[in-house]
Amino acid sequence: MQLPQRVFLGALVVPMLLASVGTVFRPATEIEPGHLVFAVRSSEIVLAGTAGTAAERQEVVDAVRVLTASYRITDMITPNAGERMPVSSGVVSGLLGVVLDQGVTEFTGVVHKGHLTASARVADPERAGALSDALRAAAPDLRVDEDFTSD
């Protein structure tokens, strides 16, 4: 390789490599919170979204596993170095615990940018109110919007 080609490659490739490494090794305070979707469908709990590391993802899955042995857990959380979980594993297990304690078998929750959007099918309006109150108590730092339907 001739000197001009080396200089050109060095001027182009090295900054690109350094920039990509810089995004992977950013301090945690600079990493943006991602999103989390959790759903309860009869006997299955589905988890999806983004986590900063595989360990962070596993922490959430383990926290949900501790809640129940009777539900199949489907994990579709993707580790992404540019994003972290929007809430802690404790908040995730608290929210899902509320849903399971209320006996809700059709529930979807999306956490993104400090906001929980929840939809569920509940037995009656009283249970809808109890679920709404319990979700707000389980995650007081999140703004909660819900769309509950009763049978």
PDB file of C-alpha atoms in Angstrom:
ATOM      1  CA  MET A   1       0.000   0.000   0.000  1.00  0.00           C
ATOM      2  CA  GLN A   2       1.408   3.369  -0.966  1.00  0.00           C
ATOM      3  CA  LEU A   3       1.764   6.267   1.444  1.00  0.00           C
ATOM      4  CA  PRO A   4      -1.082   8.409  -0.023  1.00  0.00           C
ATOM      5  CA  GLN A   5      -3.480   5.443   0.253  1.00  0.00           C
ATOM      6  CA  ARG A   6      -2.424   4.828   3.857  1.00  0.00           C
ATOM      7  CA  VAL A   7      -2.936   8.482   4.726  1.00  0.00           C
ATOM      8  CA  PHE A   8      -6.344   8.513   3.047  1.00  0.00           C
ATOM      9  CA  LEU A   9      -7.445   5.304   4.829  1.00  0.00           C
ATOM     10  CA  GLY A  10      -6.037   6.567   8.112  1.00  0.00           C
ATOM     11  CA  ALA A  11      -7.870   9.858   7.747  1.00  0.00           C
ATOM     12  CA  LEU A  12     -11.144   8.151   6.887  1.00  0.00           C
ATOM     13  CA  VAL A  13     -11.222   4.818   8.696  1.00  0.00           C
ATOM     14  CA  VAL A  14      -9.589   5.681  12.024  1.00  0.00           C
ATOM     15  CA  PRO A  15     -12.034   8.497  12.924  1.00  0.00           C
ATOM     16  CA  MET A  16     -14.958   6.237  12.000  1.00  0.00           C
ATOM     17  CA  LEU A  17     -13.637   3.446  14.224  1.00  0.00           C
ATOM     18  CA  LEU A  18     -13.027   5.831  17.099  1.00  0.00           C
ATOM     19  CA  ALA A  19     -16.495   7.285  16.744  1.00  0.00           C
ATOM     20  CA  SER A  20     -18.099   3.846  16.845  1.00  0.00           C
ATOM     21  CA  VAL A  21     -16.051   2.857  19.898  1.00  0.00           C
ATOM     22  CA  GLY A  22     -17.064   6.105  21.567  1.00  0.00           C
ATOM     23  CA  THR A  23     -20.753   5.223  21.271  1.00  0.00           C
ATOM     24  CA  VAL A  24     -20.189   1.834  22.864  1.00  0.00           C
ATOM     25  CA  PHE A  25     -18.198   3.193  25.799  1.00  0.00           C
ATOM     26  CA  ARG A  26     -20.277   6.256  26.638  1.00  0.00           C
ATOM     27  CA  PRO A  27     -20.880   6.913  30.316  1.00  0.00           C
ATOM     28  CA  ALA A  28     -24.197   5.533  31.593  1.00  0.00           C
ATOM     29  CA  THR A  29     -25.507   9.057  32.180  1.00  0.00           C
ATOM     30  CA  GLU A  30     -25.274   9.742  28.434  1.00  0.00           C
ATOM     31  CA  ILE A  31     -27.053   6.540  27.372  1.00  0.00           C
ATOM     32  CA  GLU A  32     -30.688   7.204  26.592  1.00  0.00           C
ATOM     33  CA  PRO A  33     -33.481   5.120  28.085  1.00  0.00           C
ATOM     34  CA  GLY A  34     -35.052   2.847  25.492  1.00  0.00           C
ATOM     35  CA  HIS A  35     -38.469   1.278  25.611  1.00  0.00           C
ATOM     36  CA  LEU A  36     -40.063  -1.749  27.200  1.00  0.00           C
ATOM     37  CA  VAL A  37     -43.159  -3.650  26.157  1.00  0.00           C
ATOM     38  CA  PHE A  38     -44.656  -6.276  28.435  1.00  0.00           C
ATOM     39  CA  ALA A  39     -47.782  -8.240  27.735  1.00  0.00           C
ATOM     40  CA  VAL A  40     -49.809 -10.863  29.551  1.00  0.00           C
ATOM     41  CA  ARG A  41     -51.747 -13.211  27.301  1.00  0.00           C
ATOM     42  CA  SER A  42     -53.587 -15.981  29.180  1.00  0.00           C
ATOM     43  CA  SER A  43     -50.624 -18.141  30.311  1.00  0.00           C
ATOM     44  CA  GLU A  44     -47.751 -16.205  28.702  1.00  0.00           C
ATOM     45  CA  ILE A  45     -45.771 -13.083  29.590  1.00  0.00           C
ATOM     46  CA  VAL A  46     -44.013 -11.433  26.654  1.00  0.00           C
ATOM     47  CA  LEU A  47     -41.131  -9.016  27.223  1.00  0.00           C
ATOM     48  CA  ALA A  48     -39.764  -6.865  24.392  1.00  0.00           C
ATOM     49  CA  GLY A  49     -37.711  -3.704  24.107  1.00  0.00           C
ATOM     50  CA  THR A  50     -34.121  -2.629  24.535  1.00  0.00           C
ATOM     51  CA  ALA A  51     -31.552  -3.077  27.270  1.00  0.00           C
ATOM     52  CA  GLY A  52     -28.063  -1.619  27.513  1.00  0.00           C
ATOM     53  CA  THR A  53     -26.424  -4.983  28.145  1.00  0.00           C
ATOM     54  CA  ALA A  54     -27.236  -8.668  28.180  1.00  0.00           C
ATOM     55  CA  ALA A  55     -26.882  -8.568  31.981  1.00  0.00           C
ATOM     56  CA  GLU A  56     -29.504  -5.814  32.250  1.00  0.00           C
ATOM     57  CA  ARG A  57     -31.831  -7.849  30.039  1.00  0.00           C
ATOM     58  CA  GLN A  58     -31.278 -10.972  32.124  1.00  0.00           C
ATOM     59  CA  GLU A  59     -31.967  -9.048  35.339  1.00  0.00           C
ATOM     60  CA  VAL A  60     -35.420  -8.075  34.056  1.00  0.00           C
ATOM     61  CA  VAL A  61     -36.192 -11.609  32.870  1.00  0.00           C
ATOM     62  CA  ASP A  62     -35.106 -13.073  36.228  1.00  0.00           C
ATOM     63  CA  ALA A  63     -37.224 -10.546  38.143  1.00  0.00           C
ATOM     64  CA  VAL A  64     -40.275 -11.556  36.124  1.00  0.00           C
ATOM     65  CA  ARG A  65     -39.502 -15.276  36.538  1.00  0.00           C
ATOM     66  CA  VAL A  66     -39.532 -14.850  40.317  1.00  0.00           C
ATOM     67  CA  LEU A  67     -43.143 -13.608  40.115  1.00  0.00           C
ATOM     68  CA  THR A  68     -44.666 -16.778  38.750  1.00  0.00           C
ATOM     69  CA  ALA A  69     -43.839 -20.284  37.638  1.00  0.00           C
ATOM     70  CA  SER A  70     -47.189 -20.849  35.947  1.00  0.00           C
ATOM     71  CA  TYR A  71     -46.604 -18.412  33.072  1.00  0.00           C
ATOM     72  CA  ARG A  72     -44.379 -19.058  30.076  1.00  0.00           C
ATOM     73  CA  ILE A  73     -41.989 -16.127  29.639  1.00  0.00           C
ATOM     74  CA  THR A  74     -41.082 -15.084  26.112  1.00  0.00           C
ATOM     75  CA  ASP A  75     -38.039 -12.808  26.116  1.00  0.00           C
ATOM     76  CA  MET A  76     -37.583 -10.584  23.072  1.00  0.00           C
ATOM     77  CA  ILE A  77     -35.548  -7.841  24.778  1.00  0.00           C
ATOM     78  CA  THR A  78     -32.636  -6.798  22.586  1.00  0.00           C
ATOM     79  CA  PRO A  79     -29.339  -5.670  24.134  1.00  0.00           C
ATOM     80  CA  ASN A  80     -28.398  -2.332  22.554  1.00  0.00           C
ATOM     81  CA  ALA A  81     -25.339  -0.436  23.769  1.00  0.00           C
ATOM     82  CA  GLY A  82     -26.956   2.887  22.845  1.00  0.00           C
ATOM     83  CA  GLU A  83     -30.019   2.436  25.061  1.00  0.00           C
ATOM     84  CA  ARG A  84     -30.830   1.202  28.542  1.00  0.00           C
ATOM     85  CA  MET A  85     -33.998  -0.123  30.145  1.00  0.00           C
ATOM     86  CA  PRO A  86     -36.419   2.747  30.800  1.00  0.00           C
ATOM     87  CA  VAL A  87     -37.233   1.380  34.290  1.00  0.00           C
ATOM     88  CA  SER A  88     -35.496  -0.895  36.762  1.00  0.00           C
ATOM     89  CA  SER A  89     -36.176  -4.614  37.018  1.00  0.00           C
ATOM     90  CA  GLY A  90     -37.909  -3.912  40.341  1.00  0.00           C
ATOM     91  CA  VAL A  91     -40.403  -1.576  38.665  1.00  0.00           C
ATOM     92  CA  VAL A  92     -41.025  -4.128  35.902  1.00  0.00           C
ATOM     93  CA  SER A  93     -41.727  -6.892  38.413  1.00  0.00           C
ATOM     94  CA  GLY A  94     -43.883  -4.495  40.472  1.00  0.00           C
ATOM     95  CA  LEU A  95     -46.020  -3.585  37.467  1.00  0.00           C
ATOM     96  CA  LEU A  96     -46.400  -7.182  36.330  1.00  0.00           C
ATOM     97  CA  GLY A  97     -47.085  -8.272  39.902  1.00  0.00           C
ATOM     98  CA  VAL A  98     -49.976  -5.820  40.059  1.00  0.00           C
ATOM     99  CA  VAL A  99     -51.398  -7.151  36.791  1.00  0.00           C
ATOM    100  CA  LEU A 100     -51.141 -10.770  37.939  1.00  0.00           C
ATOM    101  CA  ASP A 101     -52.532  -9.987  41.423  1.00  0.00           C
ATOM    102  CA  GLN A 102     -55.562  -8.329  39.821  1.00  0.00           C
ATOM    103  CA  GLY A 103     -56.230 -11.485  37.781  1.00  0.00           C
ATOM    104  CA  VAL A 104     -55.889  -9.705  34.436  1.00  0.00           C
ATOM    105  CA  THR A 105     -55.236 -12.179  31.601  1.00  0.00           C
ATOM    106  CA  GLU A 106     -55.120  -9.695  28.701  1.00  0.00           C
ATOM    107  CA  PHE A 107     -52.741  -6.792  29.356  1.00  0.00           C
ATOM    108  CA  THR A 108     -50.224  -4.762  27.370  1.00  0.00           C
ATOM    109  CA  GLY A 109     -47.928  -2.131  28.858  1.00  0.00           C
ATOM    110  CA  VAL A 110     -45.448   0.101  27.052  1.00  0.00           C
ATOM    111  CA  VAL A 111     -42.888   2.146  28.980  1.00  0.00           C
ATOM    112  CA  HIS A 112     -41.139   4.900  27.043  1.00  0.00           C
ATOM    113  CA  LYS A 113     -39.820   8.322  28.046  1.00  0.00           C
ATOM    114  CA  GLY A 114     -41.267   8.271  31.557  1.00  0.00           C
ATOM    115  CA  HIS A 115     -44.676   7.215  30.365  1.00  0.00           C
ATOM    116  CA  LEU A 116     -46.612   3.953  30.829  1.00  0.00           C
ATOM    117  CA  THR A 117     -49.362   3.250  28.338  1.00  0.00           C
ATOM    118  CA  ALA A 118     -51.494   0.352  29.547  1.00  0.00           C
ATOM    119  CA  SER A 119     -54.347  -1.482  27.911  1.00  0.00           C
ATOM    120  CA  ALA A 120     -56.241  -4.380  29.409  1.00  0.00           C
ATOM    121  CA  ARG A 121     -59.414  -6.374  29.381  1.00  0.00           C
ATOM    122  CA  VAL A 122     -60.914  -6.449  32.865  1.00  0.00           C
ATOM    123  CA  ALA A 123     -64.016  -8.048  34.343  1.00  0.00           C
ATOM    124  CA  ASP A 124     -65.810  -4.862  35.425  1.00  0.00           C
ATOM    125  CA  PRO A 125     -65.325  -1.104  35.994  1.00  0.00           C
ATOM    126  CA  GLU A 126     -64.406  -1.594  39.671  1.00  0.00           C
ATOM    127  CA  ARG A 127     -61.510  -3.848  38.691  1.00  0.00           C
ATOM    128  CA  ALA A 128     -60.454  -1.302  36.077  1.00  0.00           C
ATOM    129  CA  GLY A 129     -60.272   1.351  38.781  1.00  0.00           C
ATOM    130  CA  ALA A 130     -58.355  -0.937  41.131  1.00  0.00           C
ATOM    131  CA  LEU A 131     -55.891  -1.853  38.374  1.00  0.00           C
ATOM    132  CA  SER A 132     -55.377   1.810  37.480  1.00  0.00           C
ATOM    133  CA  ASP A 133     -54.682   2.754  41.105  1.00  0.00           C
ATOM    134  CA  ALA A 134     -52.349  -0.209  41.613  1.00  0.00           C
ATOM    135  CA  LEU A 135     -50.314   0.570  38.470  1.00  0.00           C
ATOM    136  CA  ARG A 136     -49.851   4.171  39.581  1.00  0.00           C
ATOM    137  CA  ALA A 137     -48.767   3.018  43.045  1.00  0.00           C
ATOM    138  CA  ALA A 138     -46.307   0.465  41.596  1.00  0.00           C
ATOM    139  CA  ALA A 139     -44.617   3.083  39.388  1.00  0.00           C
ATOM    140  CA  PRO A 140     -45.106   6.534  40.928  1.00  0.00           C
ATOM    141  CA  ASP A 141     -42.407   8.074  38.698  1.00  0.00           C
ATOM    142  CA  LEU A 142     -44.240   7.159  35.495  1.00  0.00           C
ATOM    143  CA  ARG A 143     -47.107   9.036  33.919  1.00  0.00           C
ATOM    144  CA  VAL A 144     -49.812   6.408  33.372  1.00  0.00           C
ATOM    145  CA  ASP A 145     -52.381   6.405  30.583  1.00  0.00           C
ATOM    146  CA  GLU A 146     -54.747   3.495  30.361  1.00  0.00           C
ATOM    147  CA  ASP A 147     -57.315   2.085  28.003  1.00  0.00           C
ATOM    148  CA  PHE A 148     -59.240  -0.611  29.858  1.00  0.00           C
ATOM    149  CA  THR A 149     -62.238  -2.449  28.466  1.00  0.00           C
ATOM    150  CA  SER A 150     -64.614  -4.544  30.542  1.00  0.00           C
ATOM    151  CA  ASP A 151     -66.503  -7.615  29.457  1.00  0.00           C
TER     152      ASP A 151
END
